[in-house]
PDB file of C-alpha atoms in Angstrom:
ATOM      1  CA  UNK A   1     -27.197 -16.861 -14.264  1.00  0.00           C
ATOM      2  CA  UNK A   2     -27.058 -14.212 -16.712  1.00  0.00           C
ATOM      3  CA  UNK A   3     -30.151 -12.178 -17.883  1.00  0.00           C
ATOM      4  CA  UNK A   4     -30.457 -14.002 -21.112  1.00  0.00           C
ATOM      5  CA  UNK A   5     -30.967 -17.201 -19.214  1.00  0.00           C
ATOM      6  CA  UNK A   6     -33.927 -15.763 -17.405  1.00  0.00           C
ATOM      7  CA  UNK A   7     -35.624 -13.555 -20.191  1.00  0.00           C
ATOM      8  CA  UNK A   8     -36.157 -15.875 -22.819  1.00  0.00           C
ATOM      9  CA  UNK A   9     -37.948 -14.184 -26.295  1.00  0.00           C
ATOM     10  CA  UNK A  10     -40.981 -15.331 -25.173  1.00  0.00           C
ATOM     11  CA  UNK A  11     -41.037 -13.690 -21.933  1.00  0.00           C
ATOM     12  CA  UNK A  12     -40.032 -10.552 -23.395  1.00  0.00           C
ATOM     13  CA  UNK A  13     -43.008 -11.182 -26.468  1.00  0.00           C
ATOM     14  CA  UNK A  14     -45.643 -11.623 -23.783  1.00  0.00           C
ATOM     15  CA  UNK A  15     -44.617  -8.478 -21.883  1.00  0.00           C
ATOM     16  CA  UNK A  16     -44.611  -6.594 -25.058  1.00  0.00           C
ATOM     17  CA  UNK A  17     -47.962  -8.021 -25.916  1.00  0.00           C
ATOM     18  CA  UNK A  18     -49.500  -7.111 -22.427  1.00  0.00           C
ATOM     19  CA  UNK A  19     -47.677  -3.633 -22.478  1.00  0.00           C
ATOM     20  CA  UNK A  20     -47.633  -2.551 -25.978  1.00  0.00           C
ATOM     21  CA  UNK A  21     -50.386  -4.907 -27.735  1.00  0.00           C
ATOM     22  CA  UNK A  22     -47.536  -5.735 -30.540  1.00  0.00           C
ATOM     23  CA  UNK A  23     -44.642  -7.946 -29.864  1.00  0.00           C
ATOM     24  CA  UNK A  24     -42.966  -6.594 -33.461  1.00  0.00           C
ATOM     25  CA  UNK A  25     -42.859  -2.940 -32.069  1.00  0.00           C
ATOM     26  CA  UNK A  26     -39.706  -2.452 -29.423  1.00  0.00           C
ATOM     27  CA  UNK A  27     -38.807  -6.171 -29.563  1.00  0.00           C
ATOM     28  CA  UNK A  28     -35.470  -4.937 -31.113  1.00  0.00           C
ATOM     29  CA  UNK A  29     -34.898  -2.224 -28.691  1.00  0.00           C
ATOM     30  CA  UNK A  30     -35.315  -4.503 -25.784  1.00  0.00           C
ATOM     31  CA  UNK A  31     -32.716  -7.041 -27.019  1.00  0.00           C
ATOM     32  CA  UNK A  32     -30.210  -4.023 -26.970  1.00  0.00           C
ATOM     33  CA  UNK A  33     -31.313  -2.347 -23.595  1.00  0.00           C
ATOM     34  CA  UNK A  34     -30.388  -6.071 -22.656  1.00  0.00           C
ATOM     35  CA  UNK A  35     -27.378  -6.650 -24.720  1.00  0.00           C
ATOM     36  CA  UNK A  36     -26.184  -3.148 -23.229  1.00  0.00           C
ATOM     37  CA  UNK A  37     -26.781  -4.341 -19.900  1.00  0.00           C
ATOM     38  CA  UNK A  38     -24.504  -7.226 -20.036  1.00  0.00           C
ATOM     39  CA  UNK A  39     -21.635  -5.657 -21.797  1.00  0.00           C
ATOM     40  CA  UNK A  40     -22.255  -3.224 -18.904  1.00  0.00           C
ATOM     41  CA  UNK A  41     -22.295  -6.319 -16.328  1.00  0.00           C
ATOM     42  CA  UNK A  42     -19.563  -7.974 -18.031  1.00  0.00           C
ATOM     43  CA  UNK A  43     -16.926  -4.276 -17.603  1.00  0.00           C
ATOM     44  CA  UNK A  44     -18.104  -4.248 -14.107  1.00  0.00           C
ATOM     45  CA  UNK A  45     -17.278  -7.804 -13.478  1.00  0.00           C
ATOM     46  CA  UNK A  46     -13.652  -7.278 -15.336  1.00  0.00           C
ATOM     47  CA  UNK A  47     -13.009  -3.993 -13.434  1.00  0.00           C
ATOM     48  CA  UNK A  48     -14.032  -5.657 -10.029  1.00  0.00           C
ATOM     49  CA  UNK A  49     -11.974  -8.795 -10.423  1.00  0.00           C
ATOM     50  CA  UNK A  50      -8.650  -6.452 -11.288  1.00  0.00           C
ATOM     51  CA  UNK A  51      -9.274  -4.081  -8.256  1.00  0.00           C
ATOM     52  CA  UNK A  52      -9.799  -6.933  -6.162  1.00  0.00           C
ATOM     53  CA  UNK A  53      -6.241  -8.428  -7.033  1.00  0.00           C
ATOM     54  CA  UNK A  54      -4.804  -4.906  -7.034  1.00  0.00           C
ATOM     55  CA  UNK A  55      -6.067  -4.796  -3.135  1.00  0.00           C
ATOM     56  CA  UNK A  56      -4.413  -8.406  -2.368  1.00  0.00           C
ATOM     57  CA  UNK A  57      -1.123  -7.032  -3.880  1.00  0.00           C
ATOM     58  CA  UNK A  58      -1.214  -4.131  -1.975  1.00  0.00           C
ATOM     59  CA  UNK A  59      -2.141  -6.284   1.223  1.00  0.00           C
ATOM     60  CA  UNK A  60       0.682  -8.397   0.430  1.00  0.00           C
ATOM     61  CA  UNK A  61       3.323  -5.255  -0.258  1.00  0.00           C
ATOM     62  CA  UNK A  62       2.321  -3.638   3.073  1.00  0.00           C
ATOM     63  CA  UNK A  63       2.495  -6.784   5.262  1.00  0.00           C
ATOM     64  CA  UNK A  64       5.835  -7.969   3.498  1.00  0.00           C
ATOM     65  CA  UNK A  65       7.398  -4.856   4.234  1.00  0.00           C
ATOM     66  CA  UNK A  66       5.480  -4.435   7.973  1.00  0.00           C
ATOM     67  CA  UNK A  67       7.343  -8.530   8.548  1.00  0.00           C
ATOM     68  CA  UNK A  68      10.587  -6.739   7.100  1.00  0.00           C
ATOM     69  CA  UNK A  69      10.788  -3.924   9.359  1.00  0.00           C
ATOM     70  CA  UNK A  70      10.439  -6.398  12.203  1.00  0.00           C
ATOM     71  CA  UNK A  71      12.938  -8.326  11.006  1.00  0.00           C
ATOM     72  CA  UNK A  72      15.582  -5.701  10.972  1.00  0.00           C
ATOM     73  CA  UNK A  73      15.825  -4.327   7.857  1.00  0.00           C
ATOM     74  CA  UNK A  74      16.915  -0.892   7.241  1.00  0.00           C
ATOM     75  CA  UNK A  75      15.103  -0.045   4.282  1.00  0.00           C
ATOM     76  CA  UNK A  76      11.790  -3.039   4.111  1.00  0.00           C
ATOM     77  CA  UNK A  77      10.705  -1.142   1.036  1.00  0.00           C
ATOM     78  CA  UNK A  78      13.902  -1.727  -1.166  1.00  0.00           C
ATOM     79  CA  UNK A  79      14.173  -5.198   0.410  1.00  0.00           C
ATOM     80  CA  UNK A  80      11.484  -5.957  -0.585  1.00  0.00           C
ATOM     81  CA  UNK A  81      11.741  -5.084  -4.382  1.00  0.00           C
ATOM     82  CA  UNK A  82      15.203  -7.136  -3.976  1.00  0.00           C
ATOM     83  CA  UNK A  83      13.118 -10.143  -2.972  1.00  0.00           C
ATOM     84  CA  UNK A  84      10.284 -10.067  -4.952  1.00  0.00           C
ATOM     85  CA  UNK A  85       6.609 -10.753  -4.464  1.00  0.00           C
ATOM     86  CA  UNK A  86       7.013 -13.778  -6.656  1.00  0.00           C
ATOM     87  CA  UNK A  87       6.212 -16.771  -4.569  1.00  0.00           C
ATOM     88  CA  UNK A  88       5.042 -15.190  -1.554  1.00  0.00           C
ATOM     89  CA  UNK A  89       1.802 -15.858  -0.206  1.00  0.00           C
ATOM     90  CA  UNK A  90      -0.313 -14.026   2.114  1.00  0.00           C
ATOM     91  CA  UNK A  91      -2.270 -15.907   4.927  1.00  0.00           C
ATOM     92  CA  UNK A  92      -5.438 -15.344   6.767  1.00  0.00           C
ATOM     93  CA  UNK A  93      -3.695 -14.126  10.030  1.00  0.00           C
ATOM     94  CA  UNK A  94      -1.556 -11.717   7.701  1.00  0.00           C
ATOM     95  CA  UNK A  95       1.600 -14.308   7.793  1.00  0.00           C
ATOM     96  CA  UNK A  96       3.772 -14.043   4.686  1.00  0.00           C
ATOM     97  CA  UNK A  97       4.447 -18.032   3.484  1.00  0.00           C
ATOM     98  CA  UNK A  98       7.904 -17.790   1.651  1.00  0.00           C
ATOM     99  CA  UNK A  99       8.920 -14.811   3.051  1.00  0.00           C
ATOM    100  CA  UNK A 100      11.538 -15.617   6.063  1.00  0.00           C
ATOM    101  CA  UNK A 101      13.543 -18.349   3.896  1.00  0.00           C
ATOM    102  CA  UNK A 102      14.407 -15.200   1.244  1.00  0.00           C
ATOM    103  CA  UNK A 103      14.737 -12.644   4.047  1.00  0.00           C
ATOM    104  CA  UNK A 104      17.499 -15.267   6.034  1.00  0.00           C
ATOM    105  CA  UNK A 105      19.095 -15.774   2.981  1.00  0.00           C
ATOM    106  CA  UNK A 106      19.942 -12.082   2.188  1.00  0.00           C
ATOM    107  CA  UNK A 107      20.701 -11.230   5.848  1.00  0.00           C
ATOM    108  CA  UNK A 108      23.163 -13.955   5.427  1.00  0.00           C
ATOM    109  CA  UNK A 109      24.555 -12.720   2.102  1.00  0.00           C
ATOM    110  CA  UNK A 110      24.174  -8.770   2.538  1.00  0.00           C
ATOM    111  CA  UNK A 111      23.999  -8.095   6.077  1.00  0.00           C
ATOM    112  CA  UNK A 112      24.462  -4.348   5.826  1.00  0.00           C
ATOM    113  CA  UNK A 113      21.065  -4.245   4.446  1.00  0.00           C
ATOM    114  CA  UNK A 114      20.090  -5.352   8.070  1.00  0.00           C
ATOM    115  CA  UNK A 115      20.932  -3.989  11.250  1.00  0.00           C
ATOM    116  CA  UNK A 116      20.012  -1.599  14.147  1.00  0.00           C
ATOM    117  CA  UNK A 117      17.692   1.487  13.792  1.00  0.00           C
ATOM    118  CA  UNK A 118      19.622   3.441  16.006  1.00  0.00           C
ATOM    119  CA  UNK A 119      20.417   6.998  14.081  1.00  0.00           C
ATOM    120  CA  UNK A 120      24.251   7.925  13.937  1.00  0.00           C
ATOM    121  CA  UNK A 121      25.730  10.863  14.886  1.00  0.00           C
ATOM    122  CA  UNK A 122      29.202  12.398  15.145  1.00  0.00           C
ATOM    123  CA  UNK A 123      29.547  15.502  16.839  1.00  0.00           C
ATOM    124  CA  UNK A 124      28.210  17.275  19.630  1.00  0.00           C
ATOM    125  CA  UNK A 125      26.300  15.264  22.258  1.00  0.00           C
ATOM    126  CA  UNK A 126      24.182  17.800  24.037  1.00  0.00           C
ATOM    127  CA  UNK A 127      23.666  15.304  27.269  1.00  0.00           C
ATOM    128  CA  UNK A 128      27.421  15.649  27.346  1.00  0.00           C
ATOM    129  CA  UNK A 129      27.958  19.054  27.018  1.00  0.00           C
ATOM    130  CA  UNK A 130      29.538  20.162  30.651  1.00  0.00           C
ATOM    131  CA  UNK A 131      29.891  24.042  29.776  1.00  0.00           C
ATOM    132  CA  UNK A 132      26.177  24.548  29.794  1.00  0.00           C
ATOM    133  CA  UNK A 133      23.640  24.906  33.368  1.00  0.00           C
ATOM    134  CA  UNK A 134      20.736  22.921  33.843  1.00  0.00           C
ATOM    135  CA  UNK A 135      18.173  24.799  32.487  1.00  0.00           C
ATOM    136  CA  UNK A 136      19.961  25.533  28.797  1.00  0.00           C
ATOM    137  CA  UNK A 137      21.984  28.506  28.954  1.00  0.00           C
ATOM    138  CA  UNK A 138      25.807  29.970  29.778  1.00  0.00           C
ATOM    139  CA  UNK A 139      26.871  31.145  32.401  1.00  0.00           C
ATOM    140  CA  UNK A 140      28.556  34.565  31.840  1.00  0.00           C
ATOM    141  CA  UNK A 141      28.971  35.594  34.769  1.00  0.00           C
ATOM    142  CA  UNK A 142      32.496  34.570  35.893  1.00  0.00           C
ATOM    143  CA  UNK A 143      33.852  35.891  32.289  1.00  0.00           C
ATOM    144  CA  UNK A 144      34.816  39.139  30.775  1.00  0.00           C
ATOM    145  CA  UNK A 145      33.451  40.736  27.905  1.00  0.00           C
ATOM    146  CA  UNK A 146      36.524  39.567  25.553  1.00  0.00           C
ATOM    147  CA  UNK A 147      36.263  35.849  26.710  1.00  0.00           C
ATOM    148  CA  UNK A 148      32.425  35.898  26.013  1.00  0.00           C
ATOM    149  CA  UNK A 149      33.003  37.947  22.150  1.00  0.00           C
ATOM    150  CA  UNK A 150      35.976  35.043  21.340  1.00  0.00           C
ATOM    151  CA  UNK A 151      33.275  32.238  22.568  1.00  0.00           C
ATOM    152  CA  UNK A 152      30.547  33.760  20.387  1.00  0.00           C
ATOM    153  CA  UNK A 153      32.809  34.205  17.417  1.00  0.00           C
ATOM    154  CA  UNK A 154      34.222  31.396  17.973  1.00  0.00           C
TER     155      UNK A 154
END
């Protein structure tokens, strides 16, 4: 119910009357305080109905990708602009509706864009390094100078 339905002209007249003693005198300023007021309403309304779908895309975005990570992927964030938010739908217990089926059909077609988190490295393994002692450092004490300057430069 909008503030037109409940101040009627009459209502506003009689408070006038009571207030002023002239209905005639800020009748017209009333009817744009009011007219103001629901533009006002109306902007407030607009603005909270596009925030509030801005927050369920967002909710959707962060539990698509959160379901992708879980699933494997390597990078949920590009997946996820592969696949779209078209058709997904976001349930009460944060479930994604829609989102598996597209997920198990691009692990099938690109599975590279799935796989371990494990990081890769070539190179030295430091847990496999048998020259060093326990506690992180060379022992130098079994070579001579030259063999220790030719292991620094190296």
């Amino acid at each position: 119910m909008d503030l037109t339905e409940k101040l009627t002209k009459t209502d506003i007249d009689q408070f006038q009357t009571e207030e002023n003693g002239s209905p005639e005198g800020d009748g017209p300023a009333v009817y744009e305080k009011l007219r103001q007021a629901e533009e006002t309403a109306e902007s407030l309304r607009r603005e909270k109905e596009d925030l509030e779908k801005e927050l369920g895309r967002c909710r959707l975005e962060y539990a698509a990708e959160r379901a992708l990570t879980q699933a494997g992927a390597r990078n949920a964030r590009l997946l996820l602009k592969i696949i779209g938010t078209q058709g997904l739908v976001l349930g009460e217990d944060d479930s994604i509706e829609g989102l598996h089926e597209k997920a198990e059909a691009l692990k099938a077609s690109d599975p590279y864009l799935f796989g371990d988190q494990k990081p890769y490295f070539k190179g030295y393994v430091p847990e496999q390094a048998g020259d060093f002692s326990p506690d992180g450092r060379m022992d130098f004490s079994d070579m001579t100078y030259s063999e220790v300057v030719e292991l620094m430069n190296g």
